[in-house]
Structure formats: C-alpha cells, structure tokens
GROMACS .gro file of N, CA, C and O in nm:
model
  480
    1MET      N    1   0.512  -1.989  -2.348
    1MET     CA    2   0.435  -1.866  -2.332
    1MET      C    3   0.450  -1.817  -2.188
    1MET      O    4   0.442  -1.893  -2.091
    2ALA      N    5   0.474  -1.688  -2.173
    2ALA     CA    6   0.495  -1.629  -2.041
    2ALA      C    7   0.366  -1.631  -1.961
    2ALA      O    8   0.256  -1.614  -2.014
    3LYS      N    9   0.381  -1.652  -1.832
    3LYS     CA   10   0.268  -1.652  -1.740
    3LYS      C   11   0.223  -1.510  -1.713
    3LYS      O   12   0.305  -1.419  -1.699
    4ARG      N   13   0.091  -1.490  -1.703
    4ARG     CA   14   0.035  -1.358  -1.678
    4ARG      C   15   0.005  -1.342  -1.529
    4ARG      O   16  -0.052  -1.432  -1.468
    5VAL      N   17   0.045  -1.227  -1.475
    5VAL     CA   18   0.027  -1.199  -1.333
    5VAL      C   19  -0.047  -1.067  -1.317
    5VAL      O   20   0.000  -0.963  -1.364
    6LEU      N   21  -0.162  -1.073  -1.251
    6LEU     CA   22  -0.236  -0.952  -1.217
    6LEU      C   23  -0.176  -0.897  -1.089
    6LEU      O   24  -0.168  -0.969  -0.988
    7VAL      N   25  -0.131  -0.772  -1.090
    7VAL     CA   26  -0.069  -0.710  -0.974
    7VAL      C   27  -0.161  -0.599  -0.924
    7VAL      O   28  -0.182  -0.499  -0.995
    8VAL      N   29  -0.216  -0.617  -0.805
    8VAL     CA   30  -0.310  -0.520  -0.747
    8VAL      C   31  -0.237  -0.449  -0.632
    8VAL      O   32  -0.214  -0.507  -0.527
    9GLU      N   33  -0.201  -0.324  -0.655
    9GLU     CA   34  -0.122  -0.247  -0.558
    9GLU      C   35  -0.148  -0.099  -0.581
    9GLU      O   36  -0.133  -0.050  -0.693
   10ASP      N   37  -0.187  -0.027  -0.474
   10ASP     CA   38  -0.219   0.115  -0.489
   10ASP      C   39  -0.095   0.204  -0.481
   10ASP      O   40  -0.097   0.316  -0.531
   11ASN      N   41   0.012   0.157  -0.421
   11ASN     CA   42   0.133   0.237  -0.409
   11ASN      C   43   0.213   0.228  -0.540
   11ASN      O   44   0.255   0.119  -0.580
   12ALA      N   45   0.234   0.342  -0.605
   12ALA     CA   46   0.297   0.344  -0.737
   12ALA      C   47   0.437   0.284  -0.736
   12ALA      O   48   0.476   0.213  -0.829
   13LEU      N   49   0.517   0.312  -0.631
   13LEU     CA   50   0.653   0.258  -0.626
   13LEU      C   51   0.652   0.106  -0.609
   13LEU      O   52   0.730   0.036  -0.676
   14ASN      N   53   0.566   0.056  -0.522
   14ASN     CA   54   0.557  -0.090  -0.504
   14ASN      C   55   0.505  -0.156  -0.632
   14ASN      O   56   0.555  -0.261  -0.671
   15LEU      N   57   0.408  -0.094  -0.695
   15LEU     CA   58   0.353  -0.149  -0.819
   15LEU      C   59   0.463  -0.159  -0.926
   15LEU      O   60   0.477  -0.263  -0.992
   16LYS      N   61   0.542  -0.055  -0.939
   16LYS     CA   62   0.651  -0.057  -1.037
   16LYS      C   63   0.754  -0.163  -1.000
   16LYS      O   64   0.800  -0.239  -1.087
   17LEU      N   65   0.790  -0.172  -0.873
   17LEU     CA   66   0.887  -0.271  -0.828
   17LEU      C   67   0.838  -0.412  -0.860
   17LEU      O   68   0.910  -0.493  -0.918
   18PHE      N   69   0.714  -0.444  -0.823
   18PHE     CA   70   0.661  -0.579  -0.847
   18PHE      C   71   0.658  -0.611  -0.997
   18PHE      O   72   0.699  -0.719  -1.039
   19CYS      N   73   0.610  -0.515  -1.075
   19CYS     CA   74   0.601  -0.538  -1.221
   19CYS      C   75   0.739  -0.552  -1.283
   19CYS      O   76   0.761  -0.640  -1.368
   20ASP      N   77   0.836  -0.469  -1.241
   20ASP     CA   78   0.973  -0.480  -1.293
   20ASP      C   79   1.035  -0.615  -1.257
   20ASP      O   80   1.099  -0.678  -1.342
   21LEU      N   81   1.016  -0.659  -1.135
   21LEU     CA   82   1.069  -0.789  -1.093
   21LEU      C   83   1.007  -0.903  -1.174
   21LEU      O   84   1.077  -0.994  -1.218
   22LEU      N   85   0.877  -0.897  -1.191
   22LEU     CA   86   0.809  -1.001  -1.267
   22LEU      C   87   0.857  -1.003  -1.412
   22LEU      O   88   0.888  -1.111  -1.465
   23ARG      N   89   0.867  -0.887  -1.475
   23ARG     CA   90   0.916  -0.879  -1.614
   23ARG      C   91   1.058  -0.936  -1.625
   23ARG      O   92   1.089  -1.009  -1.718
   24ALA      N   93   1.143  -0.900  -1.529
   24ALA     CA   94   1.282  -0.944  -1.531
   24ALA      C   95   1.294  -1.096  -1.519
   24ALA      O   96   1.395  -1.153  -1.560
   25HIS      N   97   1.189  -1.159  -1.466
   25HIS     CA   98   1.191  -1.305  -1.450
   25HIS      C   99   1.098  -1.375  -1.549
   25HIS      O  100   1.060  -1.490  -1.530
   26GLY      N  101   1.060  -1.303  -1.655
   26GLY     CA  102   0.988  -1.365  -1.765
   26GLY      C  103   0.837  -1.371  -1.754
   26GLY      O  104   0.771  -1.439  -1.833
   27TYR      N  105   0.780  -1.298  -1.660
   27TYR     CA  106   0.635  -1.295  -1.644
   27TYR      C  107   0.577  -1.172  -1.715
   27TYR      O  108   0.649  -1.076  -1.742
   28LEU      N  109   0.448  -1.177  -1.743
   28LEU     CA  110   0.377  -1.064  -1.802
   28LEU      C  111   0.286  -1.003  -1.697
   28LEU      O  112   0.174  -1.051  -1.675
   29PRO      N  113   0.331  -0.897  -1.629
   29PRO     CA  114   0.248  -0.836  -1.525
   29PRO      C  115   0.142  -0.743  -1.586
   29PRO      O  116   0.165  -0.677  -1.688
   30GLU      N  117   0.027  -0.740  -1.523
   30GLU     CA  118  -0.081  -0.648  -1.558
   30GLU      C  119  -0.112  -0.567  -1.433
   30GLU      O  120  -0.169  -0.620  -1.337
   31PRO      N  121  -0.072  -0.440  -1.430
   31PRO     CA  122  -0.090  -0.360  -1.309
   31PRO      C  123  -0.233  -0.307  -1.293
   31PRO      O  124  -0.296  -0.269  -1.391
   32VAL      N  125  -0.280  -0.306  -1.169
   32VAL     CA  126  -0.409  -0.247  -1.134
   32VAL      C  127  -0.387  -0.170  -1.004
   32VAL      O  128  -0.348  -0.228  -0.903
   33ARG      N  129  -0.411  -0.038  -1.008
   33ARG     CA  130  -0.389   0.044  -0.889
   33ARG      C  131  -0.511   0.055  -0.801
   33ARG      O  132  -0.500   0.080  -0.682
   34ASP      N  133  -0.629   0.037  -0.857
   34ASP     CA  134  -0.754   0.052  -0.780
   34ASP      C  135  -0.818  -0.085  -0.763
   34ASP      O  136  -0.855  -0.150  -0.860
   35GLY      N  137  -0.829  -0.127  -0.638
   35GLY     CA  138  -0.887  -0.257  -0.609
   35GLY      C  139  -1.026  -0.277  -0.664
   35GLY      O  140  -1.066  -0.390  -0.691
   36ARG      N  141  -1.098  -0.167  -0.685
   36ARG     CA  142  -1.234  -0.178  -0.740
   36ARG      C  143  -1.232  -0.233  -0.882
   36ARG      O  144  -1.333  -0.285  -0.930
   37ASP      N  145  -1.118  -0.226  -0.950
   37ASP     CA  146  -1.105  -0.277  -1.087
   37ASP      C  147  -1.047  -0.418  -1.093
   37ASP      O  148  -1.041  -0.478  -1.201
   38ALA      N  149  -1.004  -0.471  -0.981
   38ALA     CA  150  -0.926  -0.595  -0.980
   38ALA      C  151  -1.006  -0.717  -1.025
   38ALA      O  152  -0.957  -0.797  -1.105
   39VAL      N  153  -1.128  -0.734  -0.975
   39VAL     CA  154  -1.205  -0.854  -1.010
   39VAL      C  155  -1.241  -0.852  -1.158
   39VAL      O  156  -1.228  -0.954  -1.227
   40ALA      N  157  -1.284  -0.737  -1.208
   40ALA     CA  158  -1.319  -0.727  -1.351
   40ALA      C  159  -1.197  -0.756  -1.438
   40ALA      O  160  -1.207  -0.826  -1.540
   41LYS      N  161  -1.082  -0.703  -1.400
   41LYS     CA  162  -0.959  -0.727  -1.476
   41LYS      C  163  -0.922  -0.875  -1.471
   41LYS      O  164  -0.880  -0.933  -1.571
   42ALA      N  165  -0.938  -0.938  -1.355
   42ALA     CA  166  -0.908  -1.081  -1.343
   42ALA      C  167  -1.000  -1.163  -1.431
   42ALA      O  168  -0.956  -1.257  -1.498
   43ARG      N  169  -1.128  -1.127  -1.436
   43ARG     CA  170  -1.223  -1.198  -1.523
   43ARG      C  171  -1.186  -1.181  -1.670
   43ARG      O  172  -1.199  -1.274  -1.750
   44GLU      N  173  -1.139  -1.062  -1.705
   44GLU     CA  174  -1.102  -1.032  -1.844
   44GLU      C  175  -0.978  -1.109  -1.888
   44GLU      O  176  -0.974  -1.166  -1.996
   45MET      N  177  -0.876  -1.114  -1.803
   45MET     CA  178  -0.748  -1.171  -1.845
   45MET      C  179  -0.722  -1.313  -1.797
   45MET      O  180  -0.634  -1.380  -1.849
   46LEU      N  181  -0.797  -1.360  -1.696
   46LEU     CA  182  -0.775  -1.492  -1.637
   46LEU      C  183  -0.625  -1.517  -1.614
   46LEU      O  184  -0.563  -1.600  -1.680
   47PRO      N  185  -0.568  -1.443  -1.518
   47PRO     CA  186  -0.423  -1.454  -1.495
   47PRO      C  187  -0.384  -1.590  -1.437
   47PRO      O  188  -0.467  -1.664  -1.384
   48ASP      N  189  -0.255  -1.619  -1.446
   48ASP     CA  190  -0.200  -1.741  -1.386
   48ASP      C  191  -0.177  -1.722  -1.237
   48ASP      O  192  -0.167  -1.819  -1.163
   49LEU      N  193  -0.168  -1.596  -1.194
   49LEU     CA  194  -0.142  -1.562  -1.054
   49LEU      C  195  -0.192  -1.420  -1.030
   49LEU      O  196  -0.185  -1.335  -1.119
   50VAL      N  197  -0.240  -1.396  -0.907
   50VAL     CA  198  -0.274  -1.260  -0.862
   50VAL      C  199  -0.180  -1.226  -0.747
   50VAL      O  200  -0.170  -1.303  -0.650
   51VAL      N  201  -0.110  -1.113  -0.759
   51VAL     CA  202  -0.028  -1.059  -0.651
   51VAL      C  203  -0.106  -0.939  -0.599
   51VAL      O  204  -0.134  -0.846  -0.676
   52MET      N  205  -0.142  -0.942  -0.470
   52MET     CA  206  -0.236  -0.842  -0.420
   52MET      C  207  -0.196  -0.785  -0.285
   52MET      O  208  -0.164  -0.859  -0.192
   53ASP      N  209  -0.200  -0.653  -0.278
   53ASP     CA  210  -0.185  -0.584  -0.151
   53ASP      C  211  -0.314  -0.608  -0.071
   53ASP      O  212  -0.421  -0.625  -0.129
   54ILE      N  213  -0.304  -0.610   0.059
   54ILE     CA  214  -0.423  -0.626   0.143
   54ILE      C  215  -0.480  -0.490   0.183
   54ILE      O  216  -0.600  -0.472   0.191
   55GLN      N  217  -0.393  -0.394   0.206
   55GLN     CA  218  -0.435  -0.259   0.247
   55GLN      C  219  -0.456  -0.174   0.121
   55GLN      O  220  -0.363  -0.112   0.073
   56LEU      N  221  -0.578  -0.173   0.073
   56LEU     CA  222  -0.612  -0.096  -0.046
   56LEU      C  223  -0.720   0.005  -0.011
   56LEU      O  224  -0.804  -0.022   0.075
   57PRO      N  225  -0.723   0.120  -0.078
   57PRO     CA  226  -0.833   0.213  -0.057
   57PRO      C  227  -0.959   0.160  -0.127
   57PRO      O  228  -0.950   0.080  -0.221
   58HIS      N  229  -1.072   0.199  -0.078
   58HIS     CA  230  -1.203   0.170  -0.139
   58HIS      C  231  -1.252   0.028  -0.112
   58HIS      O  232  -1.369   0.007  -0.085
   59VAL      N  233  -1.165  -0.071  -0.124
   59VAL     CA  234  -1.203  -0.211  -0.101
   59VAL      C  235  -1.080  -0.282  -0.047
   59VAL      O  236  -0.969  -0.259  -0.095
   60SER      N  237  -1.099  -0.364   0.054
   60SER     CA  238  -0.982  -0.430   0.113
   60SER      C  239  -0.941  -0.552   0.031
   60SER      O  240  -1.021  -0.610  -0.042
   61GLY      N  241  -0.817  -0.591   0.048
   61GLY     CA  242  -0.769  -0.712  -0.016
   61GLY      C  243  -0.847  -0.834   0.030
   61GLY      O  244  -0.870  -0.927  -0.047
   62TYR      N  245  -0.889  -0.834   0.157
   62TYR     CA  246  -0.971  -0.945   0.209
   62TYR      C  247  -1.098  -0.959   0.124
   62TYR      O  248  -1.136  -1.069   0.086
   63GLU      N  249  -1.165  -0.846   0.100
   63GLU     CA  250  -1.288  -0.850   0.021
   63GLU      C  251  -1.262  -0.899  -0.122
   63GLU      O  252  -1.339  -0.977  -0.177
   64LEU      N  253  -1.154  -0.850  -0.180
   64LEU     CA  254  -1.120  -0.893  -0.317
   64LEU      C  255  -1.093  -1.042  -0.324
   64LEU      O  256  -1.138  -1.110  -0.416
   65ILE      N  257  -1.021  -1.093  -0.225
   65ILE     CA  258  -0.995  -1.237  -0.222
   65ILE      C  259  -1.127  -1.313  -0.213
   65ILE      O  260  -1.148  -1.410  -0.286
   66GLN      N  261  -1.216  -1.269  -0.127
   66GLN     CA  262  -1.345  -1.337  -0.112
   66GLN      C  263  -1.426  -1.332  -0.242
   66GLN      O  264  -1.487  -1.433  -0.280
   67HIS      N  265  -1.425  -1.219  -0.310
   67HIS     CA  266  -1.497  -1.208  -0.438
   67HIS      C  267  -1.437  -1.303  -0.542
   67HIS      O  268  -1.511  -1.368  -0.617
   68MET      N  269  -1.304  -1.311  -0.545
   68MET     CA  270  -1.239  -1.399  -0.643
   68MET      C  271  -1.266  -1.546  -0.610
   68MET      O  272  -1.289  -1.627  -0.700
   69ARG      N  273  -1.264  -1.580  -0.483
   69ARG     CA  274  -1.289  -1.719  -0.443
   69ARG      C  275  -1.435  -1.759  -0.466
   69ARG      O  276  -1.465  -1.876  -0.486
   70ALA      N  277  -1.525  -1.662  -0.468
   70ALA     CA  278  -1.668  -1.691  -0.491
   70ALA      C  279  -1.701  -1.704  -0.640
   70ALA      O  280  -1.807  -1.755  -0.676
   71ASP      N  281  -1.611  -1.659  -0.726
   71ASP     CA  282  -1.634  -1.661  -0.870
   71ASP      C  283  -1.582  -1.793  -0.928
   71ASP      O  284  -1.463  -1.822  -0.919
   72PRO      N  285  -1.669  -1.873  -0.991
   72PRO     CA  286  -1.624  -2.003  -1.044
   72PRO      C  287  -1.508  -1.993  -1.143
   72PRO      O  288  -1.424  -2.082  -1.148
   73ARG      N  289  -1.499  -1.884  -1.219
   73ARG     CA  290  -1.391  -1.869  -1.317
   73ARG      C  291  -1.259  -1.830  -1.252
   73ARG      O  292  -1.153  -1.849  -1.311
   74LEU      N  293  -1.265  -1.772  -1.132
   74LEU     CA  294  -1.144  -1.718  -1.069
   74LEU      C  295  -1.097  -1.799  -0.948
   74LEU      O  296  -0.983  -1.783  -0.905
   75ARG      N  297  -1.182  -1.883  -0.894
   75ARG     CA  298  -1.153  -1.943  -0.762
   75ARG      C  299  -1.026  -2.027  -0.758
   75ARG      O  300  -0.963  -2.039  -0.654
   76ALA      N  301  -0.984  -2.083  -0.869
   76ALA     CA  302  -0.865  -2.169  -0.869
   76ALA      C  303  -0.735  -2.091  -0.891
   76ALA      O  304  -0.626  -2.148  -0.877
   77ILE      N  305  -0.745  -1.963  -0.924
   77ILE     CA  306  -0.625  -1.883  -0.949
   77ILE      C  307  -0.553  -1.857  -0.817
   77ILE      O  308  -0.614  -1.808  -0.721
   78PRO      N  309  -0.424  -1.889  -0.807
   78PRO     CA  310  -0.352  -1.861  -0.683
   78PRO      C  311  -0.344  -1.711  -0.657
   78PRO      O  312  -0.329  -1.631  -0.749
   79ILE      N  313  -0.354  -1.675  -0.529
   79ILE     CA  314  -0.344  -1.536  -0.486
   79ILE      C  315  -0.232  -1.525  -0.385
   79ILE      O  316  -0.233  -1.593  -0.282
   80MET      N  317  -0.135  -1.439  -0.417
   80MET     CA  318  -0.026  -1.412  -0.324
   80MET      C  319  -0.049  -1.274  -0.262
   80MET      O  320  -0.044  -1.173  -0.331
   81ALA      N  321  -0.076  -1.274  -0.132
   81ALA     CA  322  -0.094  -1.148  -0.060
   81ALA      C  323   0.043  -1.090  -0.026
   81ALA      O  324   0.129  -1.161   0.026
   82VAL      N  325   0.061  -0.964  -0.058
   82VAL     CA  326   0.185  -0.893  -0.026
   82VAL      C  327   0.144  -0.774   0.058
   82VAL      O  328   0.073  -0.684   0.010
   83THR      N  329   0.183  -0.775   0.186
   83THR     CA  330   0.128  -0.675   0.276
   83THR      C  331   0.223  -0.635   0.386
   83THR      O  332   0.313  -0.711   0.422
   84ALA      N  333   0.200  -0.516   0.439
   84ALA     CA  334   0.278  -0.468   0.552
   84ALA      C  335   0.226  -0.527   0.682
   84ALA      O  336   0.291  -0.516   0.785
   85TYR      N  337   0.107  -0.588   0.680
   85TYR     CA  338   0.058  -0.659   0.799
   85TYR      C  339   0.156  -0.771   0.829
   85TYR      O  340   0.174  -0.861   0.749
   86ALA      N  341   0.220  -0.766   0.943
   86ALA     CA  342   0.321  -0.867   0.973
   86ALA      C  343   0.311  -0.916   1.116
   86ALA      O  344   0.406  -0.967   1.171
   87GLY      N  345   0.194  -0.899   1.177
   87GLY     CA  346   0.174  -0.947   1.314
   87GLY      C  347   0.155  -1.097   1.317
   87GLY      O  348   0.140  -1.163   1.213
   88GLY      N  349   0.152  -1.152   1.436
   88GLY     CA  350   0.143  -1.295   1.454
   88GLY      C  351   0.022  -1.360   1.390
   88GLY      O  352   0.032  -1.468   1.334
   89ASP      N  353  -0.093  -1.295   1.398
   89ASP     CA  354  -0.216  -1.354   1.345
   89ASP      C  355  -0.245  -1.314   1.200
   89ASP      O  356  -0.336  -1.370   1.139
   90ASP      N  357  -0.171  -1.218   1.148
   90ASP     CA  358  -0.204  -1.163   1.016
   90ASP      C  359  -0.194  -1.267   0.905
   90ASP      O  360  -0.284  -1.277   0.821
   91GLU      N  361  -0.088  -1.344   0.904
   91GLU     CA  362  -0.074  -1.444   0.798
   91GLU      C  363  -0.187  -1.545   0.804
   91GLU      O  364  -0.247  -1.580   0.702
   92ALA      N  365  -0.223  -1.590   0.924
   92ALA     CA  366  -0.332  -1.688   0.939
   92ALA      C  367  -0.464  -1.629   0.890
   92ALA      O  368  -0.542  -1.697   0.822
   93ARG      N  369  -0.490  -1.502   0.923
   93ARG     CA  370  -0.615  -1.437   0.879
   93ARG      C  371  -0.619  -1.421   0.728
   93ARG      O  372  -0.722  -1.442   0.664
   94ILE      N  373  -0.507  -1.385   0.670
   94ILE     CA  374  -0.499  -1.365   0.524
   94ILE      C  375  -0.517  -1.498   0.453
   94ILE      O  376  -0.590  -1.508   0.354
   95ARG      N  377  -0.455  -1.603   0.503
   95ARG     CA  378  -0.472  -1.735   0.443
   95ARG      C  379  -0.615  -1.786   0.463
   95ARG      O  380  -0.671  -1.849   0.372
   96ALA      N  381  -0.673  -1.760   0.578
   96ALA     CA  382  -0.811  -1.801   0.604
   96ALA      C  383  -0.908  -1.731   0.509
   96ALA      O  384  -1.012  -1.787   0.473
   97ALA      N  385  -0.875  -1.610   0.467
   97ALA     CA  386  -0.960  -1.536   0.373
   97ALA      C  387  -0.954  -1.599   0.234
   97ALA      O  388  -1.040  -1.573   0.150
   98GLY      N  389  -0.850  -1.681   0.208
   98GLY     CA  390  -0.842  -1.748   0.079
   98GLY      C  391  -0.713  -1.725   0.003
   98GLY      O  392  -0.697  -1.775  -0.108
   99ALA      N  393  -0.619  -1.651   0.061
   99ALA     CA  394  -0.491  -1.630  -0.007
   99ALA      C  395  -0.411  -1.760  -0.008
   99ALA      O  396  -0.413  -1.835   0.089
  100THR      N  397  -0.344  -1.786  -0.118
  100THR     CA  398  -0.263  -1.907  -0.133
  100THR      C  399  -0.128  -1.891  -0.066
  100THR      O  400  -0.072  -1.986  -0.013
  101ALA      N  401  -0.073  -1.769  -0.070
  101ALA     CA  402   0.060  -1.741  -0.015
  101ALA      C  403   0.060  -1.602   0.045
  101ALA      O  404  -0.028  -1.520   0.019
  102TYR      N  405   0.163  -1.575   0.124
  102TYR     CA  406   0.175  -1.450   0.199
  102TYR      C  407   0.320  -1.406   0.198
  102TYR      O  408   0.409  -1.486   0.230
  103VAL      N  409   0.344  -1.281   0.159
  103VAL     CA  410   0.477  -1.222   0.164
  103VAL      C  411   0.465  -1.086   0.232
  103VAL      O  412   0.379  -1.006   0.195
  104SER      N  413   0.548  -1.062   0.332
  104SER     CA  414   0.538  -0.935   0.404
  104SER      C  415   0.624  -0.827   0.338
  104SER      O  416   0.724  -0.857   0.273
  105LYS      N  417   0.579  -0.703   0.355
  105LYS     CA  418   0.654  -0.587   0.308
  105LYS      C  419   0.735  -0.533   0.426
  105LYS      O  420   0.687  -0.537   0.539
  106PRO      N  421   0.850  -0.475   0.400
  106PRO     CA  422   0.915  -0.467   0.269
  106PRO      C  423   0.955  -0.606   0.222
  106PRO      O  424   0.999  -0.689   0.302
  107ILE      N  425   0.941  -0.628   0.093
  107ILE     CA  426   0.965  -0.762   0.041
  107ILE      C  427   1.114  -0.793   0.034
  107ILE      O  428   1.196  -0.703   0.017
  108ALA      N  429   1.145  -0.920   0.049
  108ALA     CA  430   1.277  -0.971   0.016
  108ALA      C  431   1.265  -1.021  -0.127
  108ALA      O  432   1.181  -1.106  -0.157
  109VAL      N  433   1.343  -0.965  -0.217
  109VAL     CA  434   1.327  -0.991  -0.360
  109VAL      C  435   1.332  -1.140  -0.392
  109VAL      O  436   1.247  -1.192  -0.465
  110LEU      N  437   1.429  -1.212  -0.338
  110LEU     CA  438   1.441  -1.355  -0.367
  110LEU      C  439   1.318  -1.432  -0.318
  110LEU      O  440   1.268  -1.519  -0.387
  111ARG      N  441   1.271  -1.399  -0.200
  111ARG     CA  442   1.152  -1.468  -0.145
  111ARG      C  443   1.031  -1.439  -0.233
  111ARG      O  444   0.950  -1.527  -0.261
  112PHE      N  445   1.014  -1.315  -0.275
  112PHE     CA  446   0.903  -1.276  -0.362
  112PHE      C  447   0.904  -1.360  -0.490
  112PHE      O  448   0.803  -1.421  -0.526
  113ILE      N  449   1.018  -1.366  -0.556
  113ILE     CA  450   1.029  -1.441  -0.682
  113ILE      C  451   1.012  -1.591  -0.659
  113ILE      O  452   0.948  -1.660  -0.739
  114GLU      N  453   1.067  -1.643  -0.549
  114GLU     CA  454   1.048  -1.785  -0.519
  114GLU      C  455   0.901  -1.820  -0.503
  114GLU      O  456   0.854  -1.923  -0.551
  115GLU      N  457   0.827  -1.733  -0.434
  115GLU     CA  458   0.683  -1.756  -0.415
  115GLU      C  459   0.610  -1.751  -0.549
  115GLU      O  460   0.523  -1.833  -0.575
  116VAL      N  461   0.644  -1.652  -0.630
  116VAL     CA  462   0.581  -1.641  -0.763
  116VAL      C  463   0.607  -1.769  -0.843
  116VAL      O  464   0.515  -1.828  -0.901
  117LYS      N  465   0.731  -1.814  -0.846
  117LYS     CA  466   0.766  -1.935  -0.922
  117LYS      C  467   0.693  -2.058  -0.870
  117LYS      O  468   0.654  -2.145  -0.948
  118ALA      N  469   0.672  -2.065  -0.739
  118ALA     CA  470   0.603  -2.179  -0.680
  118ALA      C  471   0.454  -2.179  -0.715
  118ALA      O  472   0.391  -2.285  -0.721
  119LEU      N  473   0.398  -2.061  -0.743
  119LEU     CA  474   0.254  -2.049  -0.765
  119LEU      C  475   0.213  -2.041  -0.912
  119LEU      O  476   0.102  -2.080  -0.947
  120ALA      N  477   0.299  -1.984  -0.996
  120ALA     CA  478   0.259  -1.962  -1.137
  120ALA      C  479   0.341  -2.045  -1.232
  120ALA      O  480   0.454  -2.076  -1.209
   0.00000   0.00000   0.00000
C-alpha cells in the first residue's frame, strides 16, 4: 500500500512539483494550500509523512509543527520542513520546533526524494 503524504504549501507551482515528485515515486500526496487547514487534514487522514513549507500565510509552519507535536494522534508523524529559510540558524530553529527533517528551497530533487524515503 502506498504511503500517504500531506503536502502543505501555499505556492501553487511548488505544491504541484512536490505532489508530482511524490506520485512519480509511488506516494499518495494530499495537497493543502492553506496552513489553517493542515492540522484538521492531518487528523482526518493520519499521513505517513507531512511535507510542510515554513513560510505560510495566516499561520506559520512553526505554529503548525507545534500544534501537530501537541496532538497525541499526530505527534509521531514525521515532518519534513521545506523552506527558503537557509541561514545558519534556520535549520536548528526548525528542528527545535519539532521538524524531523529539513530541505531548503529551491529543492534538489534527489535530496528531496531521499529524505522522503528515509522518513516514510
């Protein structure tokens, strides 16, 4: 059975790219463009992995990670942060917030898929 991946990304092109890559590698992506819907969708589908942008409108990826980590049903689901934040402290801050993995944008396709395979 294919692994389900919740993809939280507000940029339509990035969302399509991530979902297309996941499908091409045998995963079942579930796209969510509005971070305000991400936790409810995660509770509904209980994905094997969450791929999440950090820079989202309305609610930050940091907040979403904290909400998911506080939820007993969601806390064990790996979260891969995919973000344009690429400064020296950014990865440490994102991991400290509860992300399992970190991939910077623009993504390297092979690295993205390797991280997904390692987590899901």
